[in-house]
Amino acid sequence: MIEKIKNDLLWLAFTNHCPYCGSLLGKDEKLCKNCLENLPVIKGERCTFCGAGKDRCSCKKHRLKYDGVIAPFYYEDGVCECIRRLKFRGKDFAAYTLAKDMAECVEKEYGGIGFDFITFVPFSLRQKAQRPYNQSELLAQELSSFTKIPLKNCLVKLYDSSTQHETEKNKRRGNVFGIYDVKNGADVRNKTVLLVDDIKTTGATLSECAVILKIRGAKAVYCVTAAVSAKKKKNST
Ligand SMILES: [Zn+2]
Ligand SMILES: [Zn+2]
């Protein structure tokens, strides 16, 4: 932990980059002008079924198996670059920056819910071998230190579904357990869980994880991601 704080301070002392897009900043700037003006912040009342603002919700309250999803941003503009950096160069400030925004969002939208623990969408063994780290785990770690909600690494991804089509086929065959499971020995019974991922697109992944957590006894599963994708309003550019 001390080591990490030291690294963070070094990063702050010797570089001055926009934490979202990575562009170089002037001496006292904390955010580049472009991000300051154009970050796709989700404002106003939100739809917790799809995570978009009510003005951009088009989910028609399609029921997914989690109890809610929120995010500070739409998956657009500078946030795409920030998440890309998170995936491929996770050691920079992207995880810290995004998790801080996610923590504010959790405080504001989920403030009254007493979470027992935070967990994250896991990697399969193959993904673990291919990638140095899981970006959702990084976000969950940072979020845990901001919110003081304990982190519990309790999900496993049993295999990679090659396509959405195959997952659907499996489901039709009655394979409700899908590709995720709760780790052996992890007790989630009666727990209220905060589930973390980097991006929510259709919500299928979060829903799959929520299903298995609930099958294993979790009371409720609320999701938070760094960004959600949503259709742009027709009259916007
Ligand atoms: Zn920027
Ligand atoms: Zn919606």
PDB file of C-alpha atoms and ligand atoms in Angstrom:
ATOM      1  CA  MET A   1       0.000   0.000   0.000  1.00  0.00           C
ATOM      2  CA  ILE A   2       2.771   2.427   1.018  1.00  0.00           C
ATOM      3  CA  GLU A   3       4.617   1.432  -2.159  1.00  0.00           C
ATOM      4  CA  LYS A   4       1.528   2.209  -4.186  1.00  0.00           C
ATOM      5  CA  ILE A   5       1.011   5.634  -2.622  1.00  0.00           C
ATOM      6  CA  LYS A   6       4.673   6.378  -3.291  1.00  0.00           C
ATOM      7  CA  ASN A   7       4.250   5.403  -6.941  1.00  0.00           C
ATOM      8  CA  ASP A   8       1.140   7.537  -7.244  1.00  0.00           C
ATOM      9  CA  LEU A   9       2.945  10.523  -5.784  1.00  0.00           C
ATOM     10  CA  LEU A  10       5.888  10.016  -8.118  1.00  0.00           C
ATOM     11  CA  TRP A  11       3.521   9.840 -11.029  1.00  0.00           C
ATOM     12  CA  LEU A  12       1.931  13.088  -9.916  1.00  0.00           C
ATOM     13  CA  ALA A  13       5.251  14.816  -9.294  1.00  0.00           C
ATOM     14  CA  PHE A  14       6.950  14.033 -12.566  1.00  0.00           C
ATOM     15  CA  THR A  15       4.197  13.956 -15.122  1.00  0.00           C
ATOM     16  CA  ASN A  16       1.289  16.175 -15.838  1.00  0.00           C
ATOM     17  CA  HIS A  17      -1.023  14.326 -18.138  1.00  0.00           C
ATOM     18  CA  CYS A  18      -4.785  14.524 -18.456  1.00  0.00           C
ATOM     19  CA  PRO A  19      -5.976  11.501 -16.442  1.00  0.00           C
ATOM     20  CA  TYR A  20      -8.647  10.709 -19.039  1.00  0.00           C
ATOM     21  CA  CYS A  21      -7.068  11.129 -22.467  1.00  0.00           C
ATOM     22  CA  GLY A  22      -3.396  11.151 -21.465  1.00  0.00           C
ATOM     23  CA  SER A  23      -2.555  14.394 -23.278  1.00  0.00           C
ATOM     24  CA  LEU A  24       0.081  16.690 -21.774  1.00  0.00           C
ATOM     25  CA  LEU A  25      -1.216  19.408 -19.477  1.00  0.00           C
ATOM     26  CA  GLY A  26      -0.062  22.875 -18.497  1.00  0.00           C
ATOM     27  CA  LYS A  27       1.507  23.317 -15.073  1.00  0.00           C
ATOM     28  CA  ASP A  28      -1.624  23.829 -12.988  1.00  0.00           C
ATOM     29  CA  GLU A  29      -4.172  22.068 -15.147  1.00  0.00           C
ATOM     30  CA  LYS A  30      -5.831  18.959 -13.693  1.00  0.00           C
ATOM     31  CA  LEU A  31      -7.832  18.060 -16.757  1.00  0.00           C
ATOM     32  CA  CYS A  32      -7.323  18.951 -20.410  1.00  0.00           C
ATOM     33  CA  LYS A  33      -9.639  21.513 -21.935  1.00  0.00           C
ATOM     34  CA  ASN A  34     -11.090  19.005 -24.357  1.00  0.00           C
ATOM     35  CA  CYS A  35     -12.033  16.525 -21.607  1.00  0.00           C
ATOM     36  CA  LEU A  36     -13.281  19.265 -19.325  1.00  0.00           C
ATOM     37  CA  GLU A  37     -15.710  20.349 -22.027  1.00  0.00           C
ATOM     38  CA  ASN A  38     -16.476  17.034 -23.676  1.00  0.00           C
ATOM     39  CA  LEU A  39     -16.297  14.207 -21.127  1.00  0.00           C
ATOM     40  CA  PRO A  40     -19.497  12.219 -21.662  1.00  0.00           C
ATOM     41  CA  VAL A  41     -20.714  12.512 -18.075  1.00  0.00           C
ATOM     42  CA  ILE A  42     -24.119  10.955 -17.389  1.00  0.00           C
ATOM     43  CA  LYS A  43     -26.184  13.745 -15.915  1.00  0.00           C
ATOM     44  CA  GLY A  44     -29.577  14.083 -14.285  1.00  0.00           C
ATOM     45  CA  GLU A  45     -31.890  11.240 -13.486  1.00  0.00           C
ATOM     46  CA  ARG A  46     -30.779   7.817 -14.679  1.00  0.00           C
ATOM     47  CA  CYS A  47     -32.398   4.598 -15.696  1.00  0.00           C
ATOM     48  CA  THR A  48     -30.878   1.936 -13.440  1.00  0.00           C
ATOM     49  CA  PHE A  49     -31.935  -0.839 -15.833  1.00  0.00           C
ATOM     50  CA  CYS A  50     -29.502   0.287 -18.532  1.00  0.00           C
ATOM     51  CA  GLY A  51     -27.403   2.855 -16.694  1.00  0.00           C
ATOM     52  CA  ALA A  52     -28.080   5.643 -19.224  1.00  0.00           C
ATOM     53  CA  GLY A  53     -29.582   8.999 -18.365  1.00  0.00           C
ATOM     54  CA  LYS A  54     -33.373   8.981 -18.638  1.00  0.00           C
ATOM     55  CA  ASP A  55     -33.044  11.291 -21.646  1.00  0.00           C
ATOM     56  CA  ARG A  56     -31.058   8.615 -23.498  1.00  0.00           C
ATOM     57  CA  CYS A  57     -32.642   5.427 -22.188  1.00  0.00           C
ATOM     58  CA  SER A  58     -34.044   3.175 -24.854  1.00  0.00           C
ATOM     59  CA  CYS A  59     -34.014  -0.089 -22.909  1.00  0.00           C
ATOM     60  CA  LYS A  60     -37.773  -0.162 -22.314  1.00  0.00           C
ATOM     61  CA  LYS A  61     -36.960  -1.573 -18.891  1.00  0.00           C
ATOM     62  CA  HIS A  62     -35.731  -4.822 -20.379  1.00  0.00           C
ATOM     63  CA  ARG A  63     -35.201  -6.918 -17.271  1.00  0.00           C
ATOM     64  CA  LEU A  64     -31.727  -8.149 -16.726  1.00  0.00           C
ATOM     65  CA  LYS A  65     -30.927 -10.228 -13.665  1.00  0.00           C
ATOM     66  CA  TYR A  66     -29.051  -7.620 -11.681  1.00  0.00           C
ATOM     67  CA  ASP A  67     -30.777  -5.093  -9.454  1.00  0.00           C
ATOM     68  CA  GLY A  68     -29.297  -2.003 -11.047  1.00  0.00           C
ATOM     69  CA  VAL A  69     -26.401  -0.658 -13.093  1.00  0.00           C
ATOM     70  CA  ILE A  70     -24.780   2.762 -12.871  1.00  0.00           C
ATOM     71  CA  ALA A  71     -21.725   4.439 -14.382  1.00  0.00           C
ATOM     72  CA  PRO A  72     -20.217   7.904 -14.329  1.00  0.00           C
ATOM     73  CA  PHE A  73     -19.789   8.033 -18.125  1.00  0.00           C
ATOM     74  CA  TYR A  74     -21.099   7.033 -21.506  1.00  0.00           C
ATOM     75  CA  TYR A  75     -18.641   4.946 -23.500  1.00  0.00           C
ATOM     76  CA  GLU A  76     -17.756   7.801 -25.827  1.00  0.00           C
ATOM     77  CA  ASP A  77     -15.033  10.371 -26.612  1.00  0.00           C
ATOM     78  CA  GLY A  78     -12.202  10.750 -24.052  1.00  0.00           C
ATOM     79  CA  VAL A  79     -13.558   7.929 -21.897  1.00  0.00           C
ATOM     80  CA  CYS A  80     -12.859   5.369 -24.660  1.00  0.00           C
ATOM     81  CA  GLU A  81      -9.174   6.358 -24.621  1.00  0.00           C
ATOM     82  CA  CYS A  82      -9.097   6.173 -20.827  1.00  0.00           C
ATOM     83  CA  ILE A  83     -10.550   2.664 -20.828  1.00  0.00           C
ATOM     84  CA  ARG A  84      -8.187   1.618 -23.605  1.00  0.00           C
ATOM     85  CA  ARG A  85      -5.258   2.745 -21.445  1.00  0.00           C
ATOM     86  CA  LEU A  86      -6.764   0.848 -18.542  1.00  0.00           C
ATOM     87  CA  LYS A  87      -6.744  -2.334 -20.609  1.00  0.00           C
ATOM     88  CA  PHE A  88      -3.277  -2.072 -22.054  1.00  0.00           C
ATOM     89  CA  ARG A  89      -1.297   0.126 -19.676  1.00  0.00           C
ATOM     90  CA  GLY A  90      -3.117  -0.366 -16.391  1.00  0.00           C
ATOM     91  CA  LYS A  91      -0.234   0.873 -14.297  1.00  0.00           C
ATOM     92  CA  ASP A  92      -0.907   4.493 -15.113  1.00  0.00           C
ATOM     93  CA  PHE A  93      -3.591   6.624 -13.576  1.00  0.00           C
ATOM     94  CA  ALA A  94      -6.592   5.415 -15.553  1.00  0.00           C
ATOM     95  CA  ALA A  95      -7.852   2.940 -12.928  1.00  0.00           C
ATOM     96  CA  TYR A  96      -7.486   5.456 -10.112  1.00  0.00           C
ATOM     97  CA  THR A  97      -9.257   8.208 -12.061  1.00  0.00           C
ATOM     98  CA  LEU A  98     -12.145   6.083 -13.266  1.00  0.00           C
ATOM     99  CA  ALA A  99     -12.624   4.358  -9.890  1.00  0.00           C
ATOM    100  CA  LYS A 100     -12.791   7.737  -8.184  1.00  0.00           C
ATOM    101  CA  ASP A 101     -15.623   8.769 -10.507  1.00  0.00           C
ATOM    102  CA  MET A 102     -17.292   5.387  -9.972  1.00  0.00           C
ATOM    103  CA  ALA A 103     -17.024   5.828  -6.178  1.00  0.00           C
ATOM    104  CA  GLU A 104     -18.805   9.187  -6.387  1.00  0.00           C
ATOM    105  CA  CYS A 105     -21.497   7.568  -8.482  1.00  0.00           C
ATOM    106  CA  VAL A 106     -21.902   4.705  -5.965  1.00  0.00           C
ATOM    107  CA  GLU A 107     -22.133   7.172  -3.094  1.00  0.00           C
ATOM    108  CA  LYS A 108     -24.778   9.220  -4.901  1.00  0.00           C
ATOM    109  CA  GLU A 109     -26.923   6.494  -6.430  1.00  0.00           C
ATOM    110  CA  TYR A 110     -26.394   3.509  -4.120  1.00  0.00           C
ATOM    111  CA  GLY A 111     -25.776   5.477  -0.909  1.00  0.00           C
ATOM    112  CA  GLY A 112     -28.518   3.792   1.105  1.00  0.00           C
ATOM    113  CA  ILE A 113     -27.575   0.233   0.197  1.00  0.00           C
ATOM    114  CA  GLY A 114     -25.292  -1.482   2.670  1.00  0.00           C
ATOM    115  CA  PHE A 115     -22.918  -3.520   0.486  1.00  0.00           C
ATOM    116  CA  ASP A 116     -21.273  -6.563   2.032  1.00  0.00           C
ATOM    117  CA  PHE A 117     -18.516  -6.684  -0.561  1.00  0.00           C
ATOM    118  CA  ILE A 118     -17.288  -5.646  -4.002  1.00  0.00           C
ATOM    119  CA  THR A 119     -16.468  -8.226  -6.636  1.00  0.00           C
ATOM    120  CA  PHE A 120     -15.629  -8.072 -10.350  1.00  0.00           C
ATOM    121  CA  VAL A 121     -16.175  -9.829 -13.661  1.00  0.00           C
ATOM    122  CA  PRO A 122     -13.343 -12.386 -13.760  1.00  0.00           C
ATOM    123  CA  PHE A 123     -10.995 -13.507 -16.509  1.00  0.00           C
ATOM    124  CA  SER A 124     -10.850 -17.086 -17.754  1.00  0.00           C
ATOM    125  CA  LEU A 125      -7.557 -18.983 -17.427  1.00  0.00           C
ATOM    126  CA  ARG A 126      -6.863 -18.300 -21.080  1.00  0.00           C
ATOM    127  CA  GLN A 127      -7.437 -14.559 -20.671  1.00  0.00           C
ATOM    128  CA  LYS A 128      -5.197 -14.594 -17.580  1.00  0.00           C
ATOM    129  CA  ALA A 129      -2.406 -16.158 -19.628  1.00  0.00           C
ATOM    130  CA  GLN A 130      -2.787 -13.599 -22.407  1.00  0.00           C
ATOM    131  CA  ARG A 131      -3.158 -10.384 -20.454  1.00  0.00           C
ATOM    132  CA  PRO A 132      -1.045  -8.973 -17.624  1.00  0.00           C
ATOM    133  CA  TYR A 133      -4.033  -8.006 -15.504  1.00  0.00           C
ATOM    134  CA  ASN A 134      -7.808  -7.845 -15.457  1.00  0.00           C
ATOM    135  CA  GLN A 135      -8.946  -4.233 -15.860  1.00  0.00           C
ATOM    136  CA  SER A 136     -12.182  -4.916 -13.942  1.00  0.00           C
ATOM    137  CA  GLU A 137     -10.153  -6.218 -11.003  1.00  0.00           C
ATOM    138  CA  LEU A 138      -8.003  -3.061 -11.065  1.00  0.00           C
ATOM    139  CA  LEU A 139     -11.127  -0.904 -10.964  1.00  0.00           C
ATOM    140  CA  ALA A 140     -12.611  -3.027  -8.164  1.00  0.00           C
ATOM    141  CA  GLN A 141      -9.401  -2.699  -6.087  1.00  0.00           C
ATOM    142  CA  GLU A 142      -9.357   1.073  -6.445  1.00  0.00           C
ATOM    143  CA  LEU A 143     -13.092   1.329  -5.823  1.00  0.00           C
ATOM    144  CA  SER A 144     -12.714  -0.722  -2.663  1.00  0.00           C
ATOM    145  CA  SER A 145     -10.089   1.658  -1.315  1.00  0.00           C
ATOM    146  CA  PHE A 146     -12.255   4.704  -2.127  1.00  0.00           C
ATOM    147  CA  THR A 147     -15.484   3.294  -0.684  1.00  0.00           C
ATOM    148  CA  LYS A 148     -13.988   1.136   2.125  1.00  0.00           C
ATOM    149  CA  ILE A 149     -16.258  -1.699   0.992  1.00  0.00           C
ATOM    150  CA  PRO A 150     -14.187  -4.910   1.203  1.00  0.00           C
ATOM    151  CA  LEU A 151     -13.112  -6.621  -2.013  1.00  0.00           C
ATOM    152  CA  LYS A 152     -13.874 -10.299  -2.458  1.00  0.00           C
ATOM    153  CA  ASN A 153     -12.460 -12.172  -5.431  1.00  0.00           C
ATOM    154  CA  CYS A 154     -15.286 -14.710  -5.554  1.00  0.00           C
ATOM    155  CA  LEU A 155     -16.202 -15.309  -9.217  1.00  0.00           C
ATOM    156  CA  VAL A 156     -14.566 -17.601 -11.775  1.00  0.00           C
ATOM    157  CA  LYS A 157     -14.966 -17.732 -15.525  1.00  0.00           C
ATOM    158  CA  LEU A 158     -15.124 -21.399 -16.434  1.00  0.00           C
ATOM    159  CA  TYR A 159     -14.501 -21.088 -20.150  1.00  0.00           C
ATOM    160  CA  ASP A 160     -14.527 -18.550 -22.962  1.00  0.00           C
ATOM    161  CA  SER A 161     -17.755 -18.423 -24.863  1.00  0.00           C
ATOM    162  CA  SER A 162     -16.625 -18.091 -28.426  1.00  0.00           C
ATOM    163  CA  THR A 163     -19.715 -16.205 -29.488  1.00  0.00           C
ATOM    164  CA  GLN A 164     -22.831 -14.690 -28.030  1.00  0.00           C
ATOM    165  CA  HIS A 165     -24.686 -17.099 -30.295  1.00  0.00           C
ATOM    166  CA  GLU A 166     -23.157 -20.095 -28.534  1.00  0.00           C
ATOM    167  CA  THR A 167     -23.963 -18.704 -25.108  1.00  0.00           C
ATOM    168  CA  GLU A 168     -27.564 -18.352 -26.213  1.00  0.00           C
ATOM    169  CA  LYS A 169     -27.540 -21.906 -27.548  1.00  0.00           C
ATOM    170  CA  ASN A 170     -26.199 -23.166 -24.213  1.00  0.00           C
ATOM    171  CA  LYS A 171     -28.926 -21.309 -22.375  1.00  0.00           C
ATOM    172  CA  ARG A 172     -31.614 -22.780 -24.575  1.00  0.00           C
ATOM    173  CA  ARG A 173     -30.251 -26.204 -23.735  1.00  0.00           C
ATOM    174  CA  GLY A 174     -30.932 -25.410 -20.106  1.00  0.00           C
ATOM    175  CA  ASN A 175     -27.329 -24.635 -19.184  1.00  0.00           C
ATOM    176  CA  VAL A 176     -28.315 -21.970 -16.653  1.00  0.00           C
ATOM    177  CA  PHE A 177     -24.944 -22.071 -14.974  1.00  0.00           C
ATOM    178  CA  GLY A 178     -23.402 -20.477 -18.040  1.00  0.00           C
ATOM    179  CA  ILE A 179     -19.756 -19.563 -18.119  1.00  0.00           C
ATOM    180  CA  TYR A 180     -19.337 -18.039 -14.646  1.00  0.00           C
ATOM    181  CA  ASP A 181     -19.507 -19.567 -11.190  1.00  0.00           C
ATOM    182  CA  VAL A 182     -18.837 -18.655  -7.584  1.00  0.00           C
ATOM    183  CA  LYS A 183     -15.461 -19.949  -6.362  1.00  0.00           C
ATOM    184  CA  ASN A 184     -15.433 -23.053  -4.201  1.00  0.00           C
ATOM    185  CA  GLY A 185     -15.706 -22.053  -0.576  1.00  0.00           C
ATOM    186  CA  ALA A 186     -16.747 -18.436  -1.228  1.00  0.00           C
ATOM    187  CA  ASP A 187     -19.878 -17.798   0.806  1.00  0.00           C
ATOM    188  CA  VAL A 188     -22.177 -15.281  -0.869  1.00  0.00           C
ATOM    189  CA  ARG A 189     -25.373 -16.335   0.892  1.00  0.00           C
ATOM    190  CA  ASN A 190     -27.564 -13.429   1.942  1.00  0.00           C
ATOM    191  CA  LYS A 191     -24.981 -10.927   0.767  1.00  0.00           C
ATOM    192  CA  THR A 192     -25.600  -7.653  -1.036  1.00  0.00           C
ATOM    193  CA  VAL A 193     -22.975  -7.455  -3.754  1.00  0.00           C
ATOM    194  CA  LEU A 194     -21.497  -4.573  -5.742  1.00  0.00           C
ATOM    195  CA  LEU A 195     -20.322  -6.022  -9.059  1.00  0.00           C
ATOM    196  CA  VAL A 196     -17.683  -4.168 -11.108  1.00  0.00           C
ATOM    197  CA  ASP A 197     -16.870  -4.258 -14.809  1.00  0.00           C
ATOM    198  CA  ASP A 198     -15.188  -1.733 -17.101  1.00  0.00           C
ATOM    199  CA  ILE A 199     -17.880  -1.256 -19.764  1.00  0.00           C
ATOM    200  CA  LYS A 200     -21.526  -2.233 -19.948  1.00  0.00           C
ATOM    201  CA  THR A 201     -22.850  -2.723 -23.458  1.00  0.00           C
ATOM    202  CA  THR A 202     -25.783  -5.152 -23.605  1.00  0.00           C
ATOM    203  CA  GLY A 203     -25.560  -6.000 -19.913  1.00  0.00           C
ATOM    204  CA  ALA A 204     -25.392  -9.735 -20.707  1.00  0.00           C
ATOM    205  CA  THR A 205     -22.081 -10.315 -18.883  1.00  0.00           C
ATOM    206  CA  LEU A 206     -23.177  -8.509 -15.734  1.00  0.00           C
ATOM    207  CA  SER A 207     -26.477 -10.330 -15.869  1.00  0.00           C
ATOM    208  CA  GLU A 208     -24.750 -13.728 -16.146  1.00  0.00           C
ATOM    209  CA  CYS A 209     -22.596 -12.955 -13.121  1.00  0.00           C
ATOM    210  CA  ALA A 210     -25.625 -11.710 -11.180  1.00  0.00           C
ATOM    211  CA  VAL A 211     -27.556 -14.886 -12.015  1.00  0.00           C
ATOM    212  CA  ILE A 212     -24.882 -17.188 -10.630  1.00  0.00           C
ATOM    213  CA  LEU A 213     -24.345 -15.021  -7.532  1.00  0.00           C
ATOM    214  CA  LYS A 214     -28.074 -15.252  -6.867  1.00  0.00           C
ATOM    215  CA  ILE A 215     -28.230 -18.983  -7.560  1.00  0.00           C
ATOM    216  CA  ARG A 216     -25.473 -19.308  -4.939  1.00  0.00           C
ATOM    217  CA  GLY A 217     -27.586 -17.332  -2.484  1.00  0.00           C
ATOM    218  CA  ALA A 218     -26.720 -13.627  -2.869  1.00  0.00           C
ATOM    219  CA  LYS A 219     -29.552 -11.350  -1.765  1.00  0.00           C
ATOM    220  CA  ALA A 220     -28.973  -8.580  -4.303  1.00  0.00           C
ATOM    221  CA  VAL A 221     -26.449  -7.684  -7.006  1.00  0.00           C
ATOM    222  CA  TYR A 222     -25.958  -4.069  -8.027  1.00  0.00           C
ATOM    223  CA  CYS A 223     -23.497  -3.194 -10.791  1.00  0.00           C
ATOM    224  CA  VAL A 224     -21.185  -0.280 -11.404  1.00  0.00           C
ATOM    225  CA  THR A 225     -19.051   0.187 -14.507  1.00  0.00           C
ATOM    226  CA  ALA A 226     -16.767   2.974 -15.681  1.00  0.00           C
ATOM    227  CA  ALA A 227     -18.927   3.533 -18.752  1.00  0.00           C
ATOM    228  CA  VAL A 228     -22.129   2.386 -20.416  1.00  0.00           C
ATOM    229  CA  SER A 229     -22.938   2.500 -24.092  1.00  0.00           C
ATOM    230  CA  ALA A 230     -26.218   4.100 -25.078  1.00  0.00           C
ATOM    231  CA  LYS A 231     -27.773   5.255 -28.301  1.00  0.00           C
ATOM    232  CA  LYS A 232     -27.257   8.913 -29.038  1.00  0.00           C
ATOM    233  CA  LYS A 233     -30.333  11.077 -29.118  1.00  0.00           C
ATOM    234  CA  LYS A 234     -31.635  11.471 -32.659  1.00  0.00           C
ATOM    235  CA  ASN A 235     -31.431  15.241 -32.593  1.00  0.00           C
ATOM    236  CA  SER A 236     -27.876  15.328 -31.199  1.00  0.00           C
ATOM    237  CA  THR A 237     -24.796  15.383 -33.375  1.00  0.00           C
TER     238      THR A 237
HETATM  239 ZN    ZN B   1      -8.075  14.980 -21.618  1.00  0.00          ZN
HETATM  240 ZN    ZN B   2     -32.930   2.353 -19.578  1.00  0.00          ZN
END
